[in-house]
Amino acid sequence: GVLFRGALTQISDENLGWNFVNEYNNKVGSLWNENVKKSWNYYTNLTDYNLEVMTNSTLQMAEFDKEAAKNASTFAHDGFGNATLKRLFKKIVNIGFAATNDSEQLKAISNLEADLTGIYSKGKVCLESKGCLQLEPGLTDIITNSRSYEELLAVWKGWRDASGKLMRTKYTDFVKAMNAAIKFSGFNDTGEYWRSWYETPTFEQDVRTLFEELEPLYVELHAYVRKRLKEKYGKDMFPETGHIPAHLFGNMWAQQWSNIYDLLVPFPGASSVDITAKMKEQNYNVTHMYRVAEDFFMSIGMEKMTDAFWQNSMLVKPTDRDVVCHASAWDFYDENDFRIKQCTSVTEDQLLTVHHEMGHIVYFQNYRHQPRLFRGGANPGFHEGMADIVSLSFQTPEHMKVIGLLDEVPQDSDSDINFLLKMALDKVAFLPFGYLIDQWRWSVFRGDTNSSNYNQHWWDLRCRFQGISSPVKRTEEDFDPGAKYHIPGNTPYIRYFVSFVVQFQWHEALCREAGNTRPLHR
Ligand SMILES: C[C@H](N[C@H](C(=O)O)[C@@H]1CCCN1C(=O)[C@@H](N)CC(=O)O)C(=O)N1CCC[C@H]1C(=O)O
Ligand SMILES: [Zn+2]
């Protein structure tokens, strides 16, 4: 006979299971759409009222998730034969922080994330020469274009004082609330929950192995860049240890170095393009940047952006309110409303980000007919890879010529080396940065790192993996991790490390598939 577990036997009838997941899918449509709209309202207008409305919506969603998870566990879904049905149930019961029985923890998580993101987005640095500037566009423009050691230092330190330094206590409370809540989902800490999305028990070792395999290439690039920067800034500005001061890379976090390509050109005689100058020469405006990206996606068979995209996106920084400028792509789960939020300026860097964000939108559009529970990346690294894969093809000299940002496609090897180095400054330079952010965060979630050594451990990792050093003394008064969006914004980061590896594997496969027998970089 059937084993009766307590009063309730679990339902093993898969037809009833399909009814349940279909009803769930229809119900969450409007719920998720409402919730994303309230987040959008806060991110594009940072007021206390919008924060409260967003948090209330998040709490309601959590109640719905808990109820659905409880009802789902009346089914013997682990034993279901149909893999799709089984996976849908697994996603319904796996509700993360919402599993907590203490709504105060959820409230704290939502409020603290919004609060920390607000501090980051409103942060400003006042320079006697240029007045008070926010990260975008003011501070970013200086970090990108200044070649003055001192000016770069003032902006680098100023930004950390105006962002991370103000977040330290809140971040400690944030970690505590997340770790307490995630236990109700059966995870030891938040890092374990985040790694579970890759669905492999060896994930941590896998990324470590990948990094170690790629590190020699990075070390070569680092040595070359250090040599050239010493020529530019004088070797006595560099520590004996061989580290490179963190503020000299043309990027606020030293994560990608193509903005200082002009200091590093291997063969100045050969052709190398300054895309930003070309864009300005051709009177590029923001809308045109999005049209150029859309044209490229359509040229490879993707659908155009929806009307809702053009009506609802925020493509330039508003002048009348505070917003989260950090660029992002949004799915409103109604199969039509997809948006980008970006304080777009007319630069090459930004044109690449436009392609990245639109890459996410194109992936949203391609899975919009899937059940809502399946409208996410196969894993987060996959989604990031899909966002970046197109810009690998977009930034080839071939395509640059097609869109008129390059006059001639150079055929000589010196020009090839110039182009390949420029790619390496974005894609190879990034690897240790993409790797270390969550090394730091996973160690915080585990409790190996806490508020007594947040900054020490951060710089240990920055020195060990990136070979960079702080240009000024750092103490535990500082909180440099908070100066990078994804820490206050609570977006896991190892996804970008995974993406920067898989995107080249996909690129190679796509070229083979397309019958392209030329060297990969063409
Ligand atoms: C500029 C880009 N903004 C993110 C992205 O697009 O990934 C934003 C903010 C965090 C998540 N996000 C999204 O848009 C998600 N909704 C995408 C999704 O649907 O998963 C970004 O942060 N990048 C790009 C390269 C490295 C990294 C950086 O700049 O450090
Ligand atoms: Zn992305």
Short mmCIF file of N, CA, C and O in Angstrom, two decimals, residues 94-176:
data_model
loop_
_atom_site.label_atom_id
_atom_site.label_comp_id
_atom_site.label_asym_id
_atom_site.label_seq_id
_atom_site.Cartn_x
_atom_site.Cartn_y
_atom_site.Cartn_z
N ASN A 94 12.64 26.91 -4.67
CA ASN A 94 13.93 27.51 -4.33
C ASN A 94 13.81 29.03 -4.28
O ASN A 94 14.09 29.72 -5.24
N ILE A 95 13.36 29.57 -3.11
CA ILE A 95 12.98 31.00 -3.11
C ILE A 95 13.99 31.89 -2.39
O ILE A 95 13.72 33.04 -2.05
N GLY A 96 15.18 31.37 -2.11
CA GLY A 96 16.24 32.25 -1.59
C GLY A 96 15.89 32.88 -0.25
O GLY A 96 15.39 32.22 0.66
N PHE A 97 16.12 34.19 -0.14
CA PHE A 97 15.93 34.92 1.13
C PHE A 97 14.45 34.90 1.56
O PHE A 97 14.14 34.99 2.74
N ALA A 98 13.53 34.73 0.59
CA ALA A 98 12.10 34.83 0.91
C ALA A 98 11.66 33.71 1.83
O ALA A 98 10.58 33.76 2.42
N ALA A 99 12.49 32.70 2.01
CA ALA A 99 12.11 31.55 2.86
C ALA A 99 12.13 31.89 4.35
O ALA A 99 11.60 31.17 5.17
N THR A 100 12.72 33.03 4.69
CA THR A 100 12.84 33.36 6.12
C THR A 100 11.47 33.56 6.76
O THR A 100 10.51 33.95 6.08
N ASN A 101 11.38 33.27 8.05
CA ASN A 101 10.10 33.49 8.73
C ASN A 101 10.11 34.84 9.45
O ASN A 101 9.19 35.18 10.17
N ASP A 102 11.20 35.60 9.22
CA ASP A 102 11.31 36.90 9.90
C ASP A 102 11.30 38.00 8.84
O ASP A 102 12.30 38.30 8.20
N SER A 103 10.13 38.63 8.65
CA SER A 103 10.01 39.62 7.56
C SER A 103 10.89 40.84 7.81
O SER A 103 11.24 41.56 6.88
N GLU A 104 11.32 41.02 9.09
CA GLU A 104 12.22 42.14 9.37
C GLU A 104 13.54 41.96 8.61
O GLU A 104 14.15 42.92 8.14
N GLN A 105 13.99 40.68 8.49
CA GLN A 105 15.24 40.43 7.76
C GLN A 105 15.07 40.82 6.29
O GLN A 105 15.93 41.49 5.72
N LEU A 106 13.96 40.44 5.71
CA LEU A 106 13.71 40.76 4.28
C LEU A 106 13.64 42.27 4.09
O LEU A 106 14.20 42.82 3.15
N LYS A 107 12.98 42.92 5.05
CA LYS A 107 12.85 44.39 4.96
C LYS A 107 14.24 45.01 5.01
O LYS A 107 14.58 45.87 4.20
N ALA A 108 15.07 44.48 5.91
CA ALA A 108 16.44 45.01 6.05
C ALA A 108 17.22 44.78 4.76
O ALA A 108 17.88 45.69 4.24
N ILE A 109 17.09 43.59 4.20
CA ILE A 109 17.83 43.27 2.96
C ILE A 109 17.42 44.24 1.85
O ILE A 109 18.27 44.87 1.21
N SER A 110 16.13 44.42 1.66
CA SER A 110 15.65 45.29 0.58
C SER A 110 16.03 46.74 0.83
O SER A 110 16.56 47.43 -0.04
N ASN A 111 15.82 47.22 2.07
CA ASN A 111 16.13 48.62 2.38
C ASN A 111 17.63 48.89 2.30
O ASN A 111 18.05 49.91 1.76
N LEU A 112 18.44 47.97 2.82
CA LEU A 112 19.89 48.20 2.83
C LEU A 112 20.44 48.19 1.41
O LEU A 112 21.27 49.02 1.04
N GLU A 113 19.96 47.26 0.56
CA GLU A 113 20.45 47.23 -0.82
C GLU A 113 20.09 48.54 -1.51
O GLU A 113 20.93 49.17 -2.17
N ALA A 114 18.85 49.01 -1.30
CA ALA A 114 18.41 50.25 -1.95
C ALA A 114 19.19 51.43 -1.39
O ALA A 114 19.65 52.31 -2.14
N ASP A 115 19.41 51.43 -0.10
CA ASP A 115 20.15 52.50 0.58
C ASP A 115 21.58 52.57 0.06
O ASP A 115 22.07 53.63 -0.36
N LEU A 116 22.24 51.43 0.03
CA LEU A 116 23.65 51.38 -0.41
C LEU A 116 23.76 51.79 -1.88
O LEU A 116 24.65 52.55 -2.27
N THR A 117 22.80 51.33 -2.70
CA THR A 117 22.81 51.71 -4.11
C THR A 117 22.59 53.21 -4.26
O THR A 117 23.19 53.86 -5.12
N GLY A 118 21.77 53.77 -3.36
CA GLY A 118 21.51 55.21 -3.39
C GLY A 118 22.76 56.00 -3.04
O GLY A 118 23.10 56.98 -3.72
N ILE A 119 23.49 55.55 -2.01
CA ILE A 119 24.74 56.24 -1.63
C ILE A 119 25.69 56.26 -2.82
O ILE A 119 26.25 57.28 -3.20
N TYR A 120 25.83 55.08 -3.44
CA TYR A 120 26.74 54.95 -4.60
C TYR A 120 26.31 55.90 -5.73
O TYR A 120 27.12 56.61 -6.33
N SER A 121 25.02 55.94 -6.00
CA SER A 121 24.53 56.69 -7.16
C SER A 121 24.51 58.19 -6.93
O SER A 121 24.53 58.96 -7.89
N LYS A 122 24.43 58.62 -5.65
CA LYS A 122 24.38 60.06 -5.37
C LYS A 122 25.76 60.60 -5.01
O LYS A 122 25.94 61.81 -4.91
N GLY A 123 26.75 59.70 -4.85
CA GLY A 123 28.09 60.14 -4.42
C GLY A 123 28.66 61.21 -5.33
O GLY A 123 28.50 61.12 -6.54
N LYS A 124 29.32 62.24 -4.70
CA LYS A 124 29.98 63.24 -5.55
C LYS A 124 31.28 63.69 -4.92
O LYS A 124 31.47 63.60 -3.71
N VAL A 125 32.20 64.12 -5.80
CA VAL A 125 33.52 64.57 -5.37
C VAL A 125 33.70 66.02 -5.84
O VAL A 125 33.46 66.33 -7.00
N CYS A 126 34.08 66.90 -4.92
CA CYS A 126 34.23 68.31 -5.29
C CYS A 126 35.72 68.60 -5.50
O CYS A 126 36.53 68.39 -4.61
N LEU A 127 36.05 69.03 -6.71
CA LEU A 127 37.45 69.36 -7.05
C LEU A 127 37.52 70.86 -7.29
O LEU A 127 36.66 71.40 -8.02
N GLU A 128 38.54 71.52 -6.72
CA GLU A 128 38.56 72.98 -6.88
C GLU A 128 38.57 73.36 -8.37
O GLU A 128 37.95 74.31 -8.79
N SER A 129 39.17 72.47 -9.19
CA SER A 129 39.28 72.88 -10.61
C SER A 129 37.97 72.65 -11.36
O SER A 129 37.69 73.32 -12.34
N LYS A 130 37.17 71.66 -10.92
CA LYS A 130 36.02 71.30 -11.77
C LYS A 130 34.69 71.25 -11.04
O LYS A 130 33.72 70.69 -11.54
N GLY A 131 34.64 71.80 -9.81
CA GLY A 131 33.37 71.76 -9.08
C GLY A 131 33.05 70.35 -8.60
O GLY A 131 33.93 69.49 -8.55
N CYS A 132 31.78 70.12 -8.27
CA CYS A 132 31.38 68.83 -7.68
C CYS A 132 30.88 67.91 -8.79
O CYS A 132 29.99 68.27 -9.55
N LEU A 133 31.47 66.70 -8.88
CA LEU A 133 31.15 65.76 -9.96
C LEU A 133 30.67 64.44 -9.40
O LEU A 133 31.17 63.97 -8.36
N GLN A 134 29.75 63.77 -10.11
CA GLN A 134 29.34 62.41 -9.77
C GLN A 134 30.18 61.44 -10.60
O GLN A 134 30.92 61.84 -11.48
N LEU A 135 30.05 60.14 -10.27
CA LEU A 135 30.85 59.14 -10.98
C LEU A 135 30.62 59.23 -12.49
O LEU A 135 31.57 59.28 -13.27
N GLU A 136 29.32 59.29 -12.88
CA GLU A 136 29.00 59.42 -14.32
C GLU A 136 28.29 60.75 -14.58
O GLU A 136 27.32 61.05 -13.87
N PRO A 137 28.76 61.54 -15.53
CA PRO A 137 29.92 61.29 -16.39
C PRO A 137 31.22 61.91 -15.85
O PRO A 137 32.30 61.54 -16.29
N GLY A 138 31.12 62.83 -14.86
CA GLY A 138 32.26 63.68 -14.49
C GLY A 138 33.52 62.94 -14.10
O GLY A 138 34.58 63.10 -14.72
N LEU A 139 33.44 62.11 -13.06
CA LEU A 139 34.66 61.46 -12.56
C LEU A 139 35.19 60.45 -13.59
O LEU A 139 36.40 60.33 -13.80
N THR A 140 34.25 59.78 -14.26
CA THR A 140 34.67 58.79 -15.27
C THR A 140 35.43 59.47 -16.41
O THR A 140 36.45 58.96 -16.87
N ASP A 141 34.97 60.64 -16.82
CA ASP A 141 35.67 61.36 -17.90
C ASP A 141 37.11 61.68 -17.50
O ASP A 141 38.04 61.51 -18.28
N ILE A 142 37.30 62.12 -16.25
CA ILE A 142 38.66 62.47 -15.80
C ILE A 142 39.52 61.21 -15.74
O ILE A 142 40.62 61.17 -16.30
N ILE A 143 39.00 60.16 -15.13
CA ILE A 143 39.77 58.92 -15.00
C ILE A 143 40.14 58.39 -16.39
O ILE A 143 41.24 57.88 -16.62
N THR A 144 39.22 58.58 -17.36
CA THR A 144 39.47 58.08 -18.72
C THR A 144 40.53 58.91 -19.44
O THR A 144 41.41 58.37 -20.09
N ASN A 145 40.47 60.24 -19.29
CA ASN A 145 41.27 61.12 -20.16
C ASN A 145 42.48 61.77 -19.49
O ASN A 145 43.42 62.14 -20.17
N SER A 146 42.46 61.96 -18.16
CA SER A 146 43.58 62.66 -17.52
C SER A 146 44.83 61.78 -17.57
O SER A 146 44.76 60.56 -17.45
N ARG A 147 45.99 62.46 -17.79
CA ARG A 147 47.27 61.74 -17.74
C ARG A 147 48.15 62.38 -16.66
O ARG A 147 49.36 62.33 -16.72
N SER A 148 47.45 63.02 -15.66
CA SER A 148 48.18 63.64 -14.54
C SER A 148 48.07 62.71 -13.33
O SER A 148 46.96 62.44 -12.84
N TYR A 149 49.21 62.23 -12.86
CA TYR A 149 49.25 61.32 -11.71
C TYR A 149 48.45 61.88 -10.54
O TYR A 149 47.63 61.19 -9.93
N GLU A 150 48.67 63.17 -10.25
CA GLU A 150 48.04 63.80 -9.08
C GLU A 150 46.53 63.96 -9.27
O GLU A 150 45.74 63.69 -8.37
N GLU A 151 46.13 64.40 -10.48
CA GLU A 151 44.69 64.60 -10.71
C GLU A 151 43.95 63.27 -10.63
O GLU A 151 42.90 63.16 -10.02
N LEU A 152 44.57 62.24 -11.20
CA LEU A 152 43.96 60.90 -11.16
C LEU A 152 43.83 60.44 -9.72
O LEU A 152 42.82 59.87 -9.30
N LEU A 153 44.86 60.75 -8.92
CA LEU A 153 44.85 60.32 -7.51
C LEU A 153 43.74 61.01 -6.74
O LEU A 153 43.00 60.37 -5.98
N ALA A 154 43.55 62.30 -6.98
CA ALA A 154 42.51 63.07 -6.27
C ALA A 154 41.14 62.47 -6.56
O ALA A 154 40.31 62.30 -5.66
N VAL A 155 40.92 62.09 -7.82
CA VAL A 155 39.61 61.55 -8.21
C VAL A 155 39.44 60.13 -7.67
O VAL A 155 38.40 59.76 -7.15
N TRP A 156 40.54 59.34 -7.74
CA TRP A 156 40.49 57.95 -7.28
C TRP A 156 40.17 57.91 -5.78
O TRP A 156 39.27 57.20 -5.33
N LYS A 157 40.87 58.73 -5.00
CA LYS A 157 40.68 58.74 -3.53
C LYS A 157 39.34 59.40 -3.19
O LYS A 157 38.58 58.90 -2.36
N GLY A 158 39.04 60.49 -3.89
CA GLY A 158 37.80 61.22 -3.63
C GLY A 158 36.59 60.33 -3.79
O GLY A 158 35.68 60.32 -2.96
N TRP A 159 36.59 59.50 -4.87
CA TRP A 159 35.44 58.64 -5.12
C TRP A 159 35.28 57.62 -4.00
O TRP A 159 34.16 57.35 -3.53
N ARG A 160 36.39 57.07 -3.52
CA ARG A 160 36.31 56.07 -2.44
C ARG A 160 35.84 56.68 -1.13
O ARG A 160 35.10 56.05 -0.36
N ASP A 161 36.22 57.95 -0.91
CA ASP A 161 35.72 58.64 0.30
C ASP A 161 34.22 58.91 0.19
O ASP A 161 33.49 58.91 1.17
N ALA A 162 33.75 59.14 -1.03
CA ALA A 162 32.34 59.53 -1.25
C ALA A 162 31.43 58.34 -1.43
O ALA A 162 30.21 58.48 -1.47
N SER A 163 32.01 57.14 -1.55
CA SER A 163 31.14 55.97 -1.79
C SER A 163 31.38 54.90 -0.73
O SER A 163 30.76 54.92 0.33
N GLY A 164 32.37 54.05 -0.95
CA GLY A 164 32.62 52.91 -0.05
C GLY A 164 32.73 53.31 1.41
O GLY A 164 32.12 52.68 2.28
N LYS A 165 33.46 54.41 1.66
CA LYS A 165 33.72 54.80 3.06
C LYS A 165 32.42 54.99 3.84
O LYS A 165 32.37 54.76 5.04
N LEU A 166 31.33 55.38 3.14
CA LEU A 166 30.07 55.68 3.83
C LEU A 166 29.20 54.44 4.00
O LEU A 166 28.10 54.50 4.52
N MET A 167 29.70 53.28 3.49
CA MET A 167 28.83 52.10 3.43
C MET A 167 29.19 51.03 4.46
O MET A 167 28.45 50.08 4.65
N ARG A 168 30.32 51.16 5.10
CA ARG A 168 30.90 50.05 5.88
C ARG A 168 29.91 49.43 6.88
O ARG A 168 29.64 48.23 6.85
N THR A 169 29.30 50.26 7.74
CA THR A 169 28.42 49.70 8.78
C THR A 169 27.18 49.05 8.16
O THR A 169 26.78 47.94 8.51
N LYS A 170 26.59 49.79 7.19
CA LYS A 170 25.38 49.25 6.55
C LYS A 170 25.68 47.90 5.88
O LYS A 170 24.86 47.00 5.88
N TYR A 171 26.89 47.82 5.27
CA TYR A 171 27.21 46.58 4.56
C TYR A 171 27.31 45.42 5.54
O TYR A 171 26.86 44.30 5.25
N THR A 172 27.83 45.67 6.73
CA THR A 172 27.92 44.60 7.74
C THR A 172 26.53 44.13 8.13
O THR A 172 26.27 42.92 8.21
N ASP A 173 25.61 45.08 8.30
CA ASP A 173 24.22 44.70 8.64
C ASP A 173 23.59 43.93 7.48
O ASP A 173 22.83 42.98 7.66
N PHE A 174 23.92 44.35 6.27
CA PHE A 174 23.38 43.76 5.03
C PHE A 174 23.77 42.28 4.96
O PHE A 174 22.94 41.40 4.78
N VAL A 175 25.06 42.01 5.20
CA VAL A 175 25.57 40.63 5.14
C VAL A 175 24.90 39.78 6.20
O VAL A 175 24.44 38.67 5.96
N LYS A 176 24.75 40.37 7.41
CA LYS A 176 24.16 39.62 8.52
C LYS A 176 22.72 39.21 8.18
O LYS A 176 22.32 38.06 8.33
#
